[in-house]
Amino acid sequence: MEKQRNTTATKSCKRLLIIVAFISLFSHPFLAQNFSSKELSNLQLVHAGDYTRRQKLFSNTDITFEVIIPFFNPSQIEIETPISTLTEIYKTVKCVEDYSTTNAGSRIEVSINFPKKGNFNPRPLKVKIGGILEEIPFEKVQIDFNPDEQPPVLIIQFSDGTILSSDDAFSGKPVLTVPSRTKLRFTASLQYIVQLQGYNWELPENSMFRRIREHDFTQTKYIDKAEGPKVIPVCDFEWTVLKEGLIQFPDLDFQVTGYNGCKVSVKFPNFYVEVTPNEETKSNKENSIFSSAFEADDSDYSDLLSEPIPIMLEDCEKLCALRSIEKKSLSYKAKKQRIELEKKLGLPSDQGEFPIFFFYLAITLFAVSAFLLILNIRRKEIIKIIILSLIISGCFAFILFSITKIKTTYAISKGCTILSIPEEMSESKSEIPAGNRVEVKEKSGRWVYISLGETGGWCNKDNILIIK
């Protein structure tokens, strides 16, 4: 009887073990969820996010690859730590729960940094999934050069096709050889920038320099680095050298923000231009550089047909005195003397002073016309009323114009350095030669803001003579 009971117990234990084995076998994720070995071998680590597939990937940035493994939780997955190489540096490797699909599982994320540009296919990632060792391959990626590592570049292109760059190495040899008094026109462009704050230049000695065109470029415009290293034209300049010899290229200074977010000042190295004598200047006026030197300017600078002579303080004071007389009276003699002196000094002479006399004349005519209008209104003479009304309207408009002209303050430059801000240590500087008539737009203590054409800045008030 005892032997029969033992046999029955043994059979029951075997049945229980068989049932447990079947339950364990069919509860394995590969069988329970029908996740086959073939599906496991098709897994691939791809660049995270389909929305970024069309964007460029840059060197020295962390790029994330991911793969989703359904049915398995992170505790069932073991990842072998990958080894970094010279071409790929592994930053982070992690496995987290994923609920982005109907089949809840795990997501493996691998962050890799590629130091160089090129096409890369990282080595497969070794992973144990449910105790089974698998190698999950990476998606092949193309890595482009990172603009963050490229400082902003200033590019100059001359009308003859010659191109210079601030990245060019200084060789000590002249970059161009031109005859004196030749108009050198060039376009200044910028590359590897996201923003332009402003620009200025130093007025070269023994030469004339002006901006002839400013291209459409919004200073607050942001340029996405994914669009590529665009070359952005900023403005066109014209440089005319009056003296022979080895002449340094104008000192251009552009304040920009690079792709790395830093604000920097972009300048040219000390490039030089070799200027040779021009024998045809005197004999051929049609080909003279001065025949159209200022053709794009509103002012008439055609008076600058001769070599400029040094302008002394006495000349500036005399010009200021003559302009004051011209402003306060109708003396043609003062105007004639002023024009002759400016021509002699090589200064523009077309900018005259507005005579205050015309302002008082307009007020007088306005008052007389108003009085006569009142009389004719009483007499009901329609024609005279209309005529007087038109005269009064014209006088009123001219009075407003005169007030604007009178309130505008002008001065004569003694020859001064203008700054971008009213501080002696300001780095942005330009020069306004002596004798030039400048407009005084603002005053702040001993500083005044003056402008000459499109050039403006702060200078000490002792460097100008106010035209009273």
PDB file of N, CA and C in Angstrom, residues 141-207:
ATOM      1  N   VAL A 141      25.517  57.295 -41.657  1.00  0.00           N
ATOM      2  CA  VAL A 141      25.195  58.730 -41.625  1.00  0.00           C
ATOM      3  C   VAL A 141      26.289  59.523 -42.332  1.00  0.00           C
ATOM      4  N   GLN A 142      25.886  60.674 -42.871  1.00  0.00           N
ATOM      5  CA  GLN A 142      26.823  61.606 -43.498  1.00  0.00           C
ATOM      6  C   GLN A 142      27.007  62.800 -42.574  1.00  0.00           C
ATOM      7  N   ILE A 143      28.228  63.071 -42.187  1.00  0.00           N
ATOM      8  CA  ILE A 143      28.547  64.160 -41.263  1.00  0.00           C
ATOM      9  C   ILE A 143      29.197  65.289 -42.040  1.00  0.00           C
ATOM     10  N   ASP A 144      28.646  66.499 -41.893  1.00  0.00           N
ATOM     11  CA  ASP A 144      29.186  67.686 -42.551  1.00  0.00           C
ATOM     12  C   ASP A 144      30.030  68.496 -41.571  1.00  0.00           C
ATOM     13  N   PHE A 145      30.849  69.381 -42.145  1.00  0.00           N
ATOM     14  CA  PHE A 145      31.688  70.254 -41.314  1.00  0.00           C
ATOM     15  C   PHE A 145      30.818  71.170 -40.451  1.00  0.00           C
ATOM     16  N   ASN A 146      31.196  71.326 -39.202  1.00  0.00           N
ATOM     17  CA  ASN A 146      30.424  72.136 -38.263  1.00  0.00           C
ATOM     18  C   ASN A 146      30.793  73.611 -38.399  1.00  0.00           C
ATOM     19  N   PRO A 147      29.851  74.459 -38.844  1.00  0.00           N
ATOM     20  CA  PRO A 147      30.162  75.883 -38.985  1.00  0.00           C
ATOM     21  C   PRO A 147      30.511  76.563 -37.665  1.00  0.00           C
ATOM     22  N   ASP A 148      30.101  75.952 -36.533  1.00  0.00           N
ATOM     23  CA  ASP A 148      30.435  76.545 -35.235  1.00  0.00           C
ATOM     24  C   ASP A 148      31.941  76.682 -35.050  1.00  0.00           C
ATOM     25  N   GLU A 149      32.692  75.822 -35.727  1.00  0.00           N
ATOM     26  CA  GLU A 149      34.144  75.831 -35.573  1.00  0.00           C
ATOM     27  C   GLU A 149      34.829  76.764 -36.564  1.00  0.00           C
ATOM     28  N   GLN A 150      34.041  77.378 -37.449  1.00  0.00           N
ATOM     29  CA  GLN A 150      34.604  78.266 -38.452  1.00  0.00           C
ATOM     30  C   GLN A 150      34.361  79.722 -38.059  1.00  0.00           C
ATOM     31  N   PRO A 151      35.394  80.514 -37.830  1.00  0.00           N
ATOM     32  CA  PRO A 151      35.179  81.925 -37.495  1.00  0.00           C
ATOM     33  C   PRO A 151      34.630  82.686 -38.693  1.00  0.00           C
ATOM     34  N   PRO A 152      33.931  83.802 -38.469  1.00  0.00           N
ATOM     35  CA  PRO A 152      33.408  84.606 -39.577  1.00  0.00           C
ATOM     36  C   PRO A 152      34.532  85.054 -40.517  1.00  0.00           C
ATOM     37  N   VAL A 153      34.196  85.172 -41.790  1.00  0.00           N
ATOM     38  CA  VAL A 153      35.172  85.511 -42.822  1.00  0.00           C
ATOM     39  C   VAL A 153      34.686  86.736 -43.603  1.00  0.00           C
ATOM     40  N   LEU A 154      35.606  87.671 -43.857  1.00  0.00           N
ATOM     41  CA  LEU A 154      35.332  88.836 -44.695  1.00  0.00           C
ATOM     42  C   LEU A 154      35.912  88.570 -46.083  1.00  0.00           C
ATOM     43  N   ILE A 155      35.101  88.755 -47.109  1.00  0.00           N
ATOM     44  CA  ILE A 155      35.516  88.485 -48.488  1.00  0.00           C
ATOM     45  C   ILE A 155      35.372  89.762 -49.313  1.00  0.00           C
ATOM     46  N   ILE A 156      36.403  90.096 -50.047  1.00  0.00           N
ATOM     47  CA  ILE A 156      36.408  91.265 -50.931  1.00  0.00           C
ATOM     48  C   ILE A 156      36.528  90.785 -52.371  1.00  0.00           C
ATOM     49  N   GLN A 157      35.596  91.218 -53.216  1.00  0.00           N
ATOM     50  CA  GLN A 157      35.653  90.877 -54.632  1.00  0.00           C
ATOM     51  C   GLN A 157      35.679  92.157 -55.457  1.00  0.00           C
ATOM     52  N   PHE A 158      36.776  92.362 -56.217  1.00  0.00           N
ATOM     53  CA  PHE A 158      36.916  93.536 -57.058  1.00  0.00           C
ATOM     54  C   PHE A 158      36.139  93.356 -58.354  1.00  0.00           C
ATOM     55  N   SER A 159      35.901  94.468 -59.040  1.00  0.00           N
ATOM     56  CA  SER A 159      35.124  94.434 -60.279  1.00  0.00           C
ATOM     57  C   SER A 159      35.812  93.625 -61.368  1.00  0.00           C
ATOM     58  N   ASP A 160      37.145  93.452 -61.277  1.00  0.00           N
ATOM     59  CA  ASP A 160      37.857  92.658 -62.280  1.00  0.00           C
ATOM     60  C   ASP A 160      37.880  91.168 -61.948  1.00  0.00           C
ATOM     61  N   GLY A 161      37.215  90.769 -60.857  1.00  0.00           N
ATOM     62  CA  GLY A 161      37.146  89.365 -60.479  1.00  0.00           C
ATOM     63  C   GLY A 161      38.117  88.940 -59.407  1.00  0.00           C
ATOM     64  N   THR A 162      39.067  89.789 -59.040  1.00  0.00           N
ATOM     65  CA  THR A 162      40.029  89.460 -57.986  1.00  0.00           C
ATOM     66  C   THR A 162      39.306  89.310 -56.646  1.00  0.00           C
ATOM     67  N   ILE A 163      39.620  88.226 -55.920  1.00  0.00           N
ATOM     68  CA  ILE A 163      38.953  87.947 -54.642  1.00  0.00           C
ATOM     69  C   ILE A 163      39.998  87.839 -53.541  1.00  0.00           C
ATOM     70  N   LEU A 164      39.741  88.543 -52.440  1.00  0.00           N
ATOM     71  CA  LEU A 164      40.580  88.453 -51.242  1.00  0.00           C
ATOM     72  C   LEU A 164      39.712  88.019 -50.076  1.00  0.00           C
ATOM     73  N   SER A 165      40.341  87.309 -49.129  1.00  0.00           N
ATOM     74  CA  SER A 165      39.616  86.839 -47.958  1.00  0.00           C
ATOM     75  C   SER A 165      40.430  87.114 -46.706  1.00  0.00           C
ATOM     76  N   SER A 166      39.724  87.350 -45.611  1.00  0.00           N
ATOM     77  CA  SER A 166      40.419  87.574 -44.339  1.00  0.00           C
ATOM     78  C   SER A 166      41.117  86.315 -43.862  1.00  0.00           C
ATOM     79  N   ASP A 167      40.791  85.161 -44.471  1.00  0.00           N
ATOM     80  CA  ASP A 167      41.466  83.904 -44.143  1.00  0.00           C
ATOM     81  C   ASP A 167      42.775  83.736 -44.902  1.00  0.00           C
ATOM     82  N   ASP A 168      42.990  84.558 -45.937  1.00  0.00           N
ATOM     83  CA  ASP A 168      44.204  84.430 -46.738  1.00  0.00           C
ATOM     84  C   ASP A 168      45.436  84.782 -45.906  1.00  0.00           C
ATOM     85  N   ALA A 169      46.488  84.064 -46.132  1.00  0.00           N
ATOM     86  CA  ALA A 169      47.735  84.342 -45.410  1.00  0.00           C
ATOM     87  C   ALA A 169      48.412  85.571 -46.006  1.00  0.00           C
ATOM     88  N   PHE A 170      49.019  86.382 -45.144  1.00  0.00           N
ATOM     89  CA  PHE A 170      49.713  87.581 -45.599  1.00  0.00           C
ATOM     90  C   PHE A 170      51.067  87.192 -46.183  1.00  0.00           C
ATOM     91  N   SER A 171      51.277  87.549 -47.469  1.00  0.00           N
ATOM     92  CA  SER A 171      52.506  87.146 -48.158  1.00  0.00           C
ATOM     93  C   SER A 171      53.532  88.262 -48.240  1.00  0.00           C
ATOM     94  N   GLY A 172      53.135  89.495 -47.994  1.00  0.00           N
ATOM     95  CA  GLY A 172      54.051  90.627 -48.100  1.00  0.00           C
ATOM     96  C   GLY A 172      54.103  91.220 -49.492  1.00  0.00           C
ATOM     97  N   LYS A 173      53.550  90.513 -50.480  1.00  0.00           N
ATOM     98  CA  LYS A 173      53.526  91.015 -51.849  1.00  0.00           C
ATOM     99  C   LYS A 173      52.220  91.769 -52.099  1.00  0.00           C
ATOM    100  N   PRO A 174      52.243  92.785 -52.990  1.00  0.00           N
ATOM    101  CA  PRO A 174      51.005  93.522 -53.287  1.00  0.00           C
ATOM    102  C   PRO A 174      49.979  92.614 -53.957  1.00  0.00           C
ATOM    103  N   VAL A 175      48.725  92.763 -53.541  1.00  0.00           N
ATOM    104  CA  VAL A 175      47.667  91.913 -54.101  1.00  0.00           C
ATOM    105  C   VAL A 175      47.198  92.445 -55.453  1.00  0.00           C
ATOM    106  N   LEU A 176      47.408  93.740 -55.704  1.00  0.00           N
ATOM    107  CA  LEU A 176      47.025  94.353 -56.971  1.00  0.00           C
ATOM    108  C   LEU A 176      48.060  95.384 -57.369  1.00  0.00           C
ATOM    109  N   THR A 177      48.170  95.629 -58.665  1.00  0.00           N
ATOM    110  CA  THR A 177      48.996  96.711 -59.184  1.00  0.00           C
ATOM    111  C   THR A 177      48.136  97.556 -60.114  1.00  0.00           C
ATOM    112  N   VAL A 178      47.939  98.827 -59.746  1.00  0.00           N
ATOM    113  CA  VAL A 178      47.049  99.699 -60.516  1.00  0.00           C
ATOM    114  C   VAL A 178      47.697 101.070 -60.675  1.00  0.00           C
ATOM    115  N   PRO A 179      47.341 101.810 -61.743  1.00  0.00           N
ATOM    116  CA  PRO A 179      47.816 103.192 -61.887  1.00  0.00           C
ATOM    117  C   PRO A 179      47.154 104.089 -60.845  1.00  0.00           C
ATOM    118  N   SER A 180      47.821 105.166 -60.479  1.00  0.00           N
ATOM    119  CA  SER A 180      47.242 106.107 -59.525  1.00  0.00           C
ATOM    120  C   SER A 180      45.968 106.715 -60.100  1.00  0.00           C
ATOM    121  N   ARG A 181      45.091 107.123 -59.201  1.00  0.00           N
ATOM    122  CA  ARG A 181      43.811 107.732 -59.545  1.00  0.00           C
ATOM    123  C   ARG A 181      42.876 106.770 -60.269  1.00  0.00           C
ATOM    124  N   THR A 182      43.103 105.490 -60.079  1.00  0.00           N
ATOM    125  CA  THR A 182      42.188 104.487 -60.622  1.00  0.00           C
ATOM    126  C   THR A 182      41.108 104.181 -59.592  1.00  0.00           C
ATOM    127  N   LYS A 183      39.870 104.146 -60.035  1.00  0.00           N
ATOM    128  CA  LYS A 183      38.766 103.821 -59.132  1.00  0.00           C
ATOM    129  C   LYS A 183      38.708 102.307 -58.939  1.00  0.00           C
ATOM    130  N   LEU A 184      38.977 101.874 -57.736  1.00  0.00           N
ATOM    131  CA  LEU A 184      38.891 100.451 -57.406  1.00  0.00           C
ATOM    132  C   LEU A 184      37.551 100.202 -56.729  1.00  0.00           C
ATOM    133  N   ARG A 185      36.667  99.544 -57.423  1.00  0.00           N
ATOM    134  CA  ARG A 185      35.364  99.232 -56.864  1.00  0.00           C
ATOM    135  C   ARG A 185      35.330  97.767 -56.442  1.00  0.00           C
ATOM    136  N   PHE A 186      34.797  97.529 -55.261  1.00  0.00           N
ATOM    137  CA  PHE A 186      34.751  96.158 -54.761  1.00  0.00           C
ATOM    138  C   PHE A 186      33.536  95.965 -53.866  1.00  0.00           C
ATOM    139  N   THR A 187      33.163  94.701 -53.704  1.00  0.00           N
ATOM    140  CA  THR A 187      32.033  94.314 -52.854  1.00  0.00           C
ATOM    141  C   THR A 187      32.563  93.602 -51.620  1.00  0.00           C
ATOM    142  N   ALA A 188      32.124  94.051 -50.460  1.00  0.00           N
ATOM    143  CA  ALA A 188      32.491  93.414 -49.191  1.00  0.00           C
ATOM    144  C   ALA A 188      31.375  92.446 -48.795  1.00  0.00           C
ATOM    145  N   SER A 189      31.735  91.168 -48.601  1.00  0.00           N
ATOM    146  CA  SER A 189      30.760  90.145 -48.228  1.00  0.00           C
ATOM    147  C   SER A 189      31.228  89.434 -46.966  1.00  0.00           C
ATOM    148  N   LEU A 190      30.295  88.785 -46.295  1.00  0.00           N
ATOM    149  CA  LEU A 190      30.596  88.053 -45.060  1.00  0.00           C
ATOM    150  C   LEU A 190      30.139  86.608 -45.197  1.00  0.00           C
ATOM    151  N   GLN A 191      30.862  85.715 -44.504  1.00  0.00           N
ATOM    152  CA  GLN A 191      30.542  84.288 -44.534  1.00  0.00           C
ATOM    153  C   GLN A 191      30.656  83.723 -43.122  1.00  0.00           C
ATOM    154  N   TYR A 192      29.876  82.703 -42.853  1.00  0.00           N
ATOM    155  CA  TYR A 192      29.830  82.050 -41.541  1.00  0.00           C
ATOM    156  C   TYR A 192      29.383  83.024 -40.446  1.00  0.00           C
ATOM    157  N   ILE A 193      28.325  83.755 -40.709  1.00  0.00           N
ATOM    158  CA  ILE A 193      27.756  84.641 -39.696  1.00  0.00           C
ATOM    159  C   ILE A 193      26.260  84.384 -39.592  1.00  0.00           C
ATOM    160  N   VAL A 194      25.692  84.763 -38.455  1.00  0.00           N
ATOM    161  CA  VAL A 194      24.244  84.696 -38.293  1.00  0.00           C
ATOM    162  C   VAL A 194      23.644  86.081 -38.097  1.00  0.00           C
ATOM    163  N   GLN A 195      24.505  87.085 -37.849  1.00  0.00           N
ATOM    164  CA  GLN A 195      23.981  88.422 -37.592  1.00  0.00           C
ATOM    165  C   GLN A 195      25.058  89.466 -37.835  1.00  0.00           C
ATOM    166  N   LEU A 196      24.644  90.615 -38.355  1.00  0.00           N
ATOM    167  CA  LEU A 196      25.543  91.746 -38.574  1.00  0.00           C
ATOM    168  C   LEU A 196      25.113  92.886 -37.668  1.00  0.00           C
ATOM    169  N   GLN A 197      26.030  93.330 -36.777  1.00  0.00           N
ATOM    170  CA  GLN A 197      25.709  94.444 -35.882  1.00  0.00           C
ATOM    171  C   GLN A 197      26.008  95.797 -36.527  1.00  0.00           C
ATOM    172  N   GLY A 198      27.049  95.880 -37.308  1.00  0.00           N
ATOM    173  CA  GLY A 198      27.438  97.152 -37.928  1.00  0.00           C
ATOM    174  C   GLY A 198      28.826  97.058 -38.529  1.00  0.00           C
ATOM    175  N   TYR A 199      29.253  98.144 -39.170  1.00  0.00           N
ATOM    176  CA  TYR A 199      30.589  98.167 -39.759  1.00  0.00           C
ATOM    177  C   TYR A 199      31.063  99.606 -39.888  1.00  0.00           C
ATOM    178  N   ASN A 200      32.364  99.775 -39.993  1.00  0.00           N
ATOM    179  CA  ASN A 200      32.954 101.100 -40.175  1.00  0.00           C
ATOM    180  C   ASN A 200      34.317 100.915 -40.847  1.00  0.00           C
ATOM    181  N   TRP A 201      34.954 102.028 -41.177  1.00  0.00           N
ATOM    182  CA  TRP A 201      36.243 101.944 -41.842  1.00  0.00           C
ATOM    183  C   TRP A 201      37.096 103.150 -41.478  1.00  0.00           C
ATOM    184  N   GLU A 202      38.398 102.982 -41.597  1.00  0.00           N
ATOM    185  CA  GLU A 202      39.345 104.070 -41.420  1.00  0.00           C
ATOM    186  C   GLU A 202      39.566 104.748 -42.774  1.00  0.00           C
ATOM    187  N   LEU A 203      39.492 106.071 -42.795  1.00  0.00           N
ATOM    188  CA  LEU A 203      39.691 106.806 -44.035  1.00  0.00           C
ATOM    189  C   LEU A 203      41.171 106.738 -44.421  1.00  0.00           C
ATOM    190  N   PRO A 204      41.509 106.075 -45.548  1.00  0.00           N
ATOM    191  CA  PRO A 204      42.913 105.927 -45.918  1.00  0.00           C
ATOM    192  C   PRO A 204      43.559 107.268 -46.267  1.00  0.00           C
ATOM    193  N   GLU A 205      44.847 107.394 -45.997  1.00  0.00           N
ATOM    194  CA  GLU A 205      45.574 108.606 -46.356  1.00  0.00           C
ATOM    195  C   GLU A 205      45.851 108.639 -47.858  1.00  0.00           C
ATOM    196  N   ASN A 206      45.944 109.873 -48.393  1.00  0.00           N
ATOM    197  CA  ASN A 206      46.265 110.078 -49.813  1.00  0.00           C
ATOM    198  C   ASN A 206      45.328 109.305 -50.737  1.00  0.00           C
ATOM    199  N   SER A 207      44.077 109.244 -50.366  1.00  0.00           N
ATOM    200  CA  SER A 207      43.105 108.544 -51.191  1.00  0.00           C
ATOM    201  C   SER A 207      41.706 109.025 -50.851  1.00  0.00           C
TER     202      SER A 207
END
